GROMACS .gro file of C-alpha atoms in nm:
model
  376
    1GLN     CA    1   1.379  -6.592   3.021
    2ASN     CA    2   1.621  -6.727   3.272
    3CYS     CA    3   1.830  -6.452   3.445
    4THR     CA    4   2.148  -6.644   3.413
    5THR     CA    5   2.104  -6.632   3.033
    6ASN     CA    6   1.899  -6.348   2.912
    7PRO     CA    7   2.138  -6.092   2.768
    8LYS     CA    8   1.910  -5.798   2.845
    9GLY     CA    9   1.865  -5.905   3.218
   10THR     CA   10   1.586  -5.975   3.443
   11GLU     CA   11   1.538  -5.691   3.673
   12ASN     CA   12   1.209  -5.634   3.523
   13ALA     CA   13   0.874  -5.842   3.491
   14VAL     CA   14   0.549  -5.733   3.331
   15LEU     CA   15   0.247  -5.854   3.536
   16ALA     CA   16  -0.115  -5.921   3.407
   17THR     CA   17  -0.420  -6.069   3.494
   18SER     CA   18  -0.507  -6.448   3.430
   19ASN     CA   19  -0.892  -6.349   3.429
   20ASN     CA   20  -0.884  -6.200   3.096
   21PHE     CA   21  -0.688  -6.122   2.779
   22PRO     CA   22  -0.665  -5.757   2.654
   23ASP     CA   23  -0.407  -5.651   2.938
   24ALA     CA   24  -0.182  -5.956   2.856
   25LEU     CA   25  -0.171  -5.886   2.489
   26SER     CA   26  -0.070  -5.549   2.498
   27ALA     CA   27   0.181  -5.624   2.783
   28SER     CA   28   0.397  -5.822   2.515
   29TYR     CA   29   0.529  -5.496   2.363
   30LEU     CA   30   0.644  -5.350   2.683
   31ALA     CA   31   0.786  -5.697   2.788
   32GLY     CA   32   0.966  -5.683   2.482
   33GLN     CA   33   1.141  -5.319   2.542
   34LEU     CA   34   1.217  -5.432   2.903
   35GLY     CA   35   1.357  -5.785   2.806
   36ALA     CA   36   1.118  -5.919   3.061
   37ALA     CA   37   0.874  -6.210   3.085
   38VAL     CA   38   0.488  -6.162   3.077
   39ILE     CA   39   0.341  -6.320   3.394
   40VAL     CA   40  -0.029  -6.344   3.469
   41THR     CA   41  -0.191  -6.394   3.788
   42PRO     CA   42  -0.533  -6.402   3.929
   43THR     CA   43  -0.712  -6.078   4.004
   44ASP     CA   44  -0.785  -6.160   4.372
   45ALA     CA   45  -0.429  -6.243   4.500
   46VAL     CA   46  -0.091  -6.275   4.348
   47SER     CA   47  -0.024  -6.655   4.327
   48GLN     CA   48   0.242  -6.814   4.491
   49THR     CA   49   0.389  -6.961   4.164
   50THR     CA   50   0.427  -6.575   4.046
   51LEU     CA   51   0.600  -6.465   4.368
   52ASN     CA   52   0.850  -6.754   4.327
   53ALA     CA   53   0.926  -6.683   3.967
   54LEU     CA   54   0.982  -6.314   4.073
   55ARG     CA   55   1.220  -6.429   4.344
   56PHE     CA   56   1.405  -6.696   4.126
   57GLU     CA   57   1.453  -6.453   3.836
   58GLY     CA   58   1.591  -6.180   4.045
   59VAL     CA   59   1.323  -5.943   3.929
   60GLN     CA   60   1.336  -5.577   4.111
   61HIS     CA   61   1.097  -5.389   3.926
   62VAL     CA   62   0.749  -5.520   3.831
   63PHE     CA   63   0.529  -5.338   3.582
   64VAL     CA   64   0.174  -5.414   3.650
   65VAL     CA   65  -0.065  -5.366   3.323
   66GLY     CA   66  -0.415  -5.331   3.428
   67GLY     CA   67  -0.628  -5.120   3.681
   68PRO     CA   68  -0.762  -5.237   4.009
   69LEU     CA   69  -1.036  -5.444   3.851
   70ALA     CA   70  -0.747  -5.645   3.671
   71ILE     CA   71  -0.484  -5.642   3.928
   72SER     CA   72  -0.613  -5.554   4.256
   73THR     CA   73  -0.481  -5.290   4.501
   74ALA     CA   74  -0.393  -5.565   4.727
   75ASP     CA   75  -0.189  -5.738   4.483
   76VAL     CA   76   0.019  -5.411   4.434
   77SER     CA   77   0.050  -5.383   4.819
   78THR     CA   78   0.150  -5.750   4.813
   79LEU     CA   79   0.418  -5.689   4.555
   80GLU     CA   80   0.563  -5.378   4.720
   81ALA     CA   81   0.598  -5.562   5.060
   82THR     CA   82   0.793  -5.862   4.876
   83PRO     CA   83   1.176  -5.870   4.940
   84ALA     CA   84   1.392  -5.852   4.586
   85TYR     CA   85   1.642  -6.124   4.558
   86ASN     CA   86   1.956  -6.186   4.329
   87CYS     CA   87   1.928  -6.417   4.027
   88GLY     CA   88   1.870  -6.778   4.173
   89GLY     CA   89   1.641  -6.647   4.452
   90LEU     CA   90   1.859  -6.757   4.750
   91THR     CA   91   1.989  -6.428   4.861
   92PRO     CA   92   1.813  -6.092   4.876
   93LEU     CA   93   1.917  -5.774   4.732
   94ASN     CA   94   2.258  -5.623   4.897
   95THR     CA   95   2.008  -5.312   4.977
   96GLY     CA   96   1.724  -5.533   5.127
   97ALA     CA   97   1.495  -5.325   4.896
   98ASP     CA   98   1.165  -5.463   4.828
   99LEU     CA   99   1.008  -5.476   4.472
  100THR     CA  100   0.946  -5.156   4.320
  101VAL     CA  101   0.594  -5.153   4.145
  102THR     CA  102   0.468  -4.941   3.840
  103ARG     CA  103   0.122  -4.968   3.729
  104ILE     CA  104   0.010  -4.890   3.386
  105TYR     CA  105  -0.345  -4.879   3.309
  106GLY     CA  106  -0.645  -4.700   3.142
  107GLN     CA  107  -1.002  -4.661   3.217
  108THR     CA  108  -1.073  -4.950   2.954
  109GLN     CA  109  -0.887  -5.205   2.759
  110TYR     CA  110  -0.859  -4.971   2.481
  111GLY     CA  111  -0.703  -4.699   2.706
  112THR     CA  112  -0.454  -4.948   2.904
  113ALA     CA  113  -0.318  -5.058   2.554
  114GLU     CA  114  -0.282  -4.686   2.455
  115ASP     CA  115  -0.115  -4.603   2.773
  116VAL     CA  116   0.137  -4.925   2.758
  117ALA     CA  117   0.186  -4.797   2.414
  118GLU     CA  118   0.269  -4.437   2.502
  119TYR     CA  119   0.469  -4.557   2.798
  120VAL     CA  120   0.748  -4.655   2.590
  121ASN     CA  121   0.992  -4.407   2.406
  122PRO     CA  122   0.810  -4.332   2.051
  123ASN     CA  123   1.157  -4.362   1.868
  124LEU     CA  124   1.158  -4.709   1.983
  125VAL     CA  125   0.849  -4.841   1.804
  126GLY     CA  126   0.985  -5.118   1.555
  127SER     CA  127   0.904  -5.175   1.204
  128VAL     CA  128   0.860  -5.483   0.950
  129ASP     CA  129   0.885  -5.502   0.587
  130VAL     CA  130   0.713  -5.795   0.380
  131PRO     CA  131   0.554  -5.598   0.088
  132GLY     CA  132   0.398  -5.938  -0.038
  133ALA     CA  133   0.132  -5.862   0.245
  134TYR     CA  134  -0.007  -5.572   0.085
  135GLY     CA  135  -0.118  -5.814  -0.211
  136GLY     CA  136  -0.313  -6.004   0.032
  137MET     CA  137  -0.075  -6.280   0.043
  138TYR     CA  138  -0.179  -6.323   0.405
  139ASN     CA  139  -0.548  -6.275   0.411
  140ASP     CA  140  -0.794  -6.554   0.338
  141THR     CA  141  -1.120  -6.367   0.412
  142THR     CA  142  -1.328  -6.146   0.216
  143GLY     CA  143  -1.223  -5.828   0.417
  144SER     CA  144  -1.069  -5.574   0.264
  145ASN     CA  145  -0.691  -5.603   0.260
  146GLY     CA  146  -0.635  -5.228   0.288
  147THR     CA  147  -0.337  -5.038   0.115
  148ALA     CA  148  -0.278  -5.135  -0.263
  149ALA     CA  149   0.025  -5.361  -0.335
  150ALA     CA  150   0.152  -5.056  -0.556
  151ASN     CA  151   0.180  -4.813  -0.238
  152ALA     CA  152   0.333  -5.075  -0.027
  153VAL     CA  153   0.564  -4.887   0.239
  154THR     CA  154   0.919  -5.004   0.418
  155GLY     CA  155   1.088  -4.889   0.739
  156VAL     CA  156   0.816  -4.711   0.908
  157LYS     CA  157   0.674  -4.732   1.241
  158THR     CA  158   0.432  -5.024   1.273
  159ALA     CA  159   0.183  -5.140   1.529
  160ILE     CA  160  -0.047  -5.417   1.578
  161LEU     CA  161  -0.444  -5.396   1.573
  162ALA     CA  162  -0.665  -5.633   1.732
  163VAL     CA  163  -1.035  -5.636   1.861
  164GLY     CA  164  -1.053  -5.558   2.200
  165THR     CA  165  -1.353  -5.813   2.267
  166ASN     CA  166  -1.214  -6.146   2.171
  167TYR     CA  167  -0.890  -6.291   2.186
  168PRO     CA  168  -0.832  -6.585   1.900
  169ASP     CA  169  -0.696  -6.391   1.609
  170ALA     CA  170  -0.456  -6.176   1.800
  171MET     CA  171  -0.304  -6.399   2.059
  172ALA     CA  172  -0.058  -6.518   1.836
  173ALA     CA  173   0.085  -6.203   1.745
  174SER     CA  174   0.214  -6.155   2.084
  175ALA     CA  175   0.552  -6.300   1.979
  176MET     CA  176   0.599  -6.049   1.704
  177ALA     CA  177   0.486  -5.760   1.927
  178TYR     CA  178   0.762  -5.856   2.191
  179SER     CA  179   1.043  -5.924   1.939
  180LYS     CA  180   0.982  -5.664   1.692
  181ASN     CA  181   0.898  -5.403   1.908
  182LEU     CA  182   0.549  -5.340   1.763
  183PRO     CA  183   0.295  -5.190   2.010
  184VAL     CA  184  -0.022  -5.383   2.021
  185LEU     CA  185  -0.336  -5.152   2.003
  186LEU     CA  186  -0.713  -5.249   2.076
  187THR     CA  187  -1.041  -5.133   1.891
  188GLN     CA  188  -1.378  -5.212   1.869
  189THR     CA  189  -1.524  -5.391   1.547
  190ALA     CA  190  -1.740  -5.123   1.383
  191SER     CA  191  -1.501  -4.822   1.427
  192LEU     CA  192  -1.188  -4.762   1.523
  193ALA     CA  193  -1.162  -4.686   1.907
  194PRO     CA  194  -1.047  -4.332   1.966
  195GLU     CA  195  -0.775  -4.470   2.201
  196ALA     CA  196  -0.593  -4.662   1.923
  197GLU     CA  197  -0.612  -4.371   1.702
  198ALA     CA  198  -0.466  -4.142   1.957
  199ALA     CA  199  -0.178  -4.366   2.000
  200ILE     CA  200  -0.150  -4.413   1.624
  201VAL     CA  201  -0.122  -4.024   1.589
  202ASN     CA  202   0.091  -3.974   1.900
  203LEU     CA  203   0.371  -4.241   1.827
  204GLY     CA  204   0.383  -4.158   1.447
  205ILE     CA  205   0.297  -4.473   1.353
  206LYS     CA  206   0.250  -4.517   0.950
  207GLN     CA  207   0.179  -4.892   0.905
  208VAL     CA  208  -0.069  -5.097   1.104
  209ILE     CA  209  -0.129  -5.468   1.089
  210VAL     CA  210  -0.485  -5.572   1.123
  211MET     CA  211  -0.526  -5.915   1.278
  212GLY     CA  212  -0.816  -6.088   1.185
  213GLY     CA  213  -1.114  -6.053   0.905
  214PRO     CA  214  -1.403  -5.815   0.907
  215LEU     CA  215  -1.608  -6.004   1.181
  216ALA     CA  216  -1.326  -5.891   1.406
  217ILE     CA  217  -1.209  -5.545   1.277
  218SER     CA  218  -1.454  -5.426   1.001
  219ASN     CA  219  -1.370  -5.282   0.658
  220ASN     CA  220  -1.479  -4.956   0.793
  221VAL     CA  221  -1.218  -4.938   1.058
  222VAL     CA  222  -0.943  -5.046   0.780
  223THR     CA  223  -1.085  -4.718   0.600
  224GLN     CA  224  -1.041  -4.510   0.905
  225LEU     CA  225  -0.675  -4.612   0.916
  226MET     CA  226  -0.609  -4.519   0.565
  227GLY     CA  227  -0.764  -4.178   0.641
  228LEU     CA  228  -0.504  -4.135   0.882
  229GLY     CA  229  -0.263  -4.160   0.630
  230VAL     CA  230  -0.166  -4.504   0.770
  231SER     CA  231  -0.082  -4.810   0.523
  232THR     CA  232  -0.278  -5.115   0.642
  233PHE     CA  233  -0.296  -5.465   0.555
  234ARG     CA  234  -0.446  -5.788   0.738
  235ILE     CA  235  -0.326  -6.090   0.829
  236ALA     CA  236  -0.665  -6.279   0.861
  237GLY     CA  237  -0.765  -6.663   0.858
  238ILE     CA  238  -1.092  -6.862   0.842
  239ASP     CA  239  -1.040  -6.939   1.187
  240ALA     CA  240  -0.776  -6.837   1.465
  241THR     CA  241  -0.539  -7.147   1.381
  242ASP     CA  242  -0.562  -7.015   1.007
  243THR     CA  243  -0.481  -6.659   1.112
  244ALA     CA  244  -0.181  -6.786   1.338
  245GLN     CA  245  -0.014  -7.012   1.056
  246LEU     CA  246  -0.059  -6.706   0.809
  247LEU     CA  247   0.110  -6.490   1.069
  248ALA     CA  248   0.375  -6.762   1.136
  249GLN     CA  249   0.437  -6.730   0.744
  250PHE     CA  250   0.459  -6.377   0.749
  251GLU     CA  251   0.703  -6.388   1.040
  252LEU     CA  252   0.941  -6.633   0.861
  253ASN     CA  253   0.936  -6.393   0.545
  254ILE     CA  254   1.002  -6.062   0.764
  255SER     CA  255   1.387  -6.123   0.686
  256SER     CA  256   1.647  -6.341   0.536
  257ALA     CA  257   1.839  -6.306   0.876
  258GLN     CA  258   1.534  -6.459   1.077
  259ALA     CA  259   1.513  -6.731   0.808
  260THR     CA  260   1.895  -6.827   0.880
  261ALA     CA  261   1.843  -6.831   1.233
  262PHE     CA  262   1.549  -7.062   1.201
  263ASN     CA  263   1.751  -7.286   0.954
  264THR     CA  264   2.033  -7.329   1.216
  265ASN     CA  265   2.060  -7.586   1.533
  266THR     CA  266   2.411  -7.660   1.674
  267THR     CA  267   2.312  -7.947   1.848
  268ASN     CA  268   2.156  -8.117   1.569
  269ALA     CA  269   2.370  -7.997   1.279
  270ALA     CA  270   2.454  -8.316   1.121
  271ALA     CA  271   2.114  -8.414   1.105
  272ILE     CA  272   2.015  -8.101   0.945
  273ALA     CA  273   2.269  -8.142   0.701
  274ALA     CA  274   2.158  -8.473   0.597
  275GLY     CA  275   1.819  -8.342   0.579
  276THR     CA  276   1.675  -8.558   0.835
  277ILE     CA  277   1.431  -8.500   1.125
  278PRO     CA  278   1.612  -8.528   1.457
  279ALA     CA  279   1.475  -8.822   1.652
  280GLU     CA  280   1.351  -8.609   1.959
  281VAL     CA  281   1.098  -8.459   1.699
  282ALA     CA  282   0.999  -8.797   1.540
  283ASP     CA  283   0.930  -8.957   1.848
  284GLY     CA  284   0.677  -8.704   1.969
  285LEU     CA  285   0.846  -8.587   2.307
  286GLY     CA  286   0.835  -8.209   2.166
  287TRP     CA  287   1.212  -8.158   2.110
  288VAL     CA  288   1.273  -7.792   2.249
  289PRO     CA  289   1.501  -7.600   2.009
  290ALA     CA  290   1.571  -7.233   2.013
  291ASP     CA  291   1.494  -7.216   1.649
  292GLY     CA  292   1.164  -7.358   1.584
  293LEU     CA  293   0.780  -7.301   1.666
  294ILE     CA  294   0.594  -7.248   1.981
  295VAL     CA  295   0.285  -7.425   1.970
  296SER     CA  296  -0.001  -7.365   2.204
  297ARG     CA  297  -0.374  -7.437   2.256
  298GLY     CA  298  -0.591  -7.216   2.033
  299ASP     CA  299  -0.901  -7.259   2.231
  300TYR     CA  300  -0.774  -7.037   2.545
  301TYR     CA  301  -0.527  -6.748   2.563
  302THR     CA  302  -0.306  -6.770   2.897
  303ASP     CA  303  -0.063  -6.999   2.763
  304ALA     CA  304   0.008  -6.821   2.407
  305LEU     CA  305   0.017  -6.460   2.566
  306SER     CA  306   0.276  -6.576   2.831
  307ALA     CA  307   0.480  -6.745   2.574
  308SER     CA  308   0.605  -6.409   2.398
  309ALA     CA  309   0.946  -6.376   2.569
  310LEU     CA  310   1.037  -6.723   2.440
  311SER     CA  311   1.070  -6.544   2.096
  312GLY     CA  312   1.371  -6.367   2.216
  313ASN     CA  313   1.536  -6.111   1.990
  314ALA     CA  314   1.399  -6.321   1.672
  315THR     CA  315   1.043  -6.387   1.638
  316THR     CA  316   0.977  -6.762   1.689
  317PRO     CA  317   0.622  -6.781   1.572
  318ILE     CA  318   0.335  -6.892   1.800
  319VAL     CA  319   0.102  -7.156   1.603
  320LEU     CA  320  -0.231  -7.275   1.755
  321THR     CA  321  -0.397  -7.606   1.770
  322GLU     CA  322  -0.763  -7.615   1.742
  323ASN     CA  323  -0.769  -7.749   2.124
  324PRO     CA  324  -0.569  -7.997   2.329
  325THR     CA  325  -0.649  -8.300   2.131
  326THR     CA  326  -0.698  -8.163   1.805
  327VAL     CA  327  -0.426  -8.000   1.543
  328GLY     CA  328  -0.647  -7.874   1.291
  329GLN     CA  329  -0.632  -7.874   0.889
  330TYR     CA  330  -0.466  -7.539   0.864
  331LEU     CA  331  -0.185  -7.593   1.126
  332THR     CA  332  -0.135  -7.960   0.976
  333SER     CA  333  -0.103  -7.810   0.631
  334PHE     CA  334   0.146  -7.555   0.747
  335LEU     CA  335   0.363  -7.787   0.927
  336ASN     CA  336   0.353  -8.015   0.617
  337THR     CA  337   0.526  -7.744   0.434
  338ALA     CA  338   0.725  -7.599   0.720
  339GLY     CA  339   0.885  -7.958   0.745
  340SER     CA  340   0.967  -7.996   0.405
  341LYS     CA  341   1.028  -7.724   0.154
  342GLY     CA  342   0.985  -7.459   0.430
  343TYR     CA  343   0.869  -7.081   0.408
  344ASN     CA  344   1.104  -6.848   0.237
  345GLY     CA  345   1.374  -7.139   0.221
  346THR     CA  346   1.320  -7.189   0.578
  347THR     CA  347   1.266  -7.545   0.697
  348VAL     CA  348   1.156  -7.587   1.062
  349TYR     CA  349   1.260  -7.911   1.228
  350GLY     CA  350   1.145  -7.857   1.608
  351TYR     CA  351   0.887  -7.698   1.819
  352GLN     CA  352   0.839  -7.601   2.181
  353VAL     CA  353   0.493  -7.692   2.349
  354ILE     CA  354   0.358  -7.446   2.592
  355GLY     CA  355   0.143  -7.594   2.870
  356GLY     CA  356   0.093  -7.928   3.008
  357PRO     CA  357  -0.071  -8.246   2.882
  358LEU     CA  358  -0.396  -8.077   2.990
  359ALA     CA  359  -0.316  -7.791   2.702
  360ILE     CA  360  -0.161  -8.009   2.452
  361ALA     CA  361  -0.202  -8.381   2.487
  362PRO     CA  362   0.085  -8.610   2.420
  363ALA     CA  363  -0.110  -8.772   2.120
  364THR     CA  364  -0.149  -8.423   1.965
  365MET     CA  365   0.235  -8.364   2.014
  366THR     CA  366   0.283  -8.700   1.825
  367THR     CA  367   0.057  -8.572   1.540
  368ILE     CA  368   0.243  -8.247   1.532
  369SER     CA  369   0.577  -8.430   1.495
  370ASN     CA  370   0.437  -8.634   1.243
  371ALA     CA  371   0.300  -8.356   1.050
  372LEU     CA  372   0.631  -8.177   1.035
  373ALA     CA  373   0.817  -8.490   0.926
  374ALA     CA  374   0.547  -8.605   0.667
  375ASN     CA  375   0.684  -8.425   0.339
  376SER     CA  376   1.077  -8.439   0.456
   0.00000   0.00000   0.00000
């Protein structure tokens, strides 16, 4: 988020390693609370690109998520010796101060996720209400969906639970964690991680969204959650792209206010009113609206996890391609519906691609545009 336009300001940034996914996944929640971006960097040295971004955005305080094996002690020392600048990166702060650095981490990825979740005031944990989720509306797997539809809850503190050993099912959830203030907790597959359980209890979490099917998070974990008095449902597809599009449907159904936001574009109001697709979308150039979708490659994690800040204050769903050159059947089906009748009355007209042509190939962008326009 640009320091000249972000209403929350950009005095803060959240830094995680680019060498692995768990820390960046849990960092999205902290970044959302701070109104900051998630920036990734190699473990052995802070990249010059990262330092340039911190300077240009006028960052004063860097929150490092992960221990010394993720972000080295030398990295932290480099940051602490880096001057802080005003927005634009041309003039140092009047105080001449260096960056302030706060490190948050546990002994494992599960502990780090717990510590990040508990670093924020528990009163700031958000909630989401989509009662249909308790009927298995967003679960395409054979895994237990958890709490019965008759016992659906609303208005309670909510967390996202993901497996701590793989990224595909969970990486699209970073946008919702950011914008809806939902902590991301990590668990093993077979049983609920003690660190996740501790965070649920300590934060007073009463609803957990389980990301992925039983191969990622077992039915036993779902049973353990319900045993804690926590209402639980799955968002789970046949593969990562299916899970991401189911999550996108869920996000579009969170509230009518969000649906309205997605269906508004001031720069193309006439085209939308006429029911046509803006030319920028049709020609495959990847028009970048503030009210569309975020598209990321599904075979690697850094782009999707870094994109959470783009969701802003109203979740912009992150959807995933199979890989840089293949959209995949599940995303294509979602785009066909989103571009015609929409979800919850919400028609999607545009999208933003995260990453260069090696991440999402130009031909893939054209395929995405055509899928959006196919049934319009």
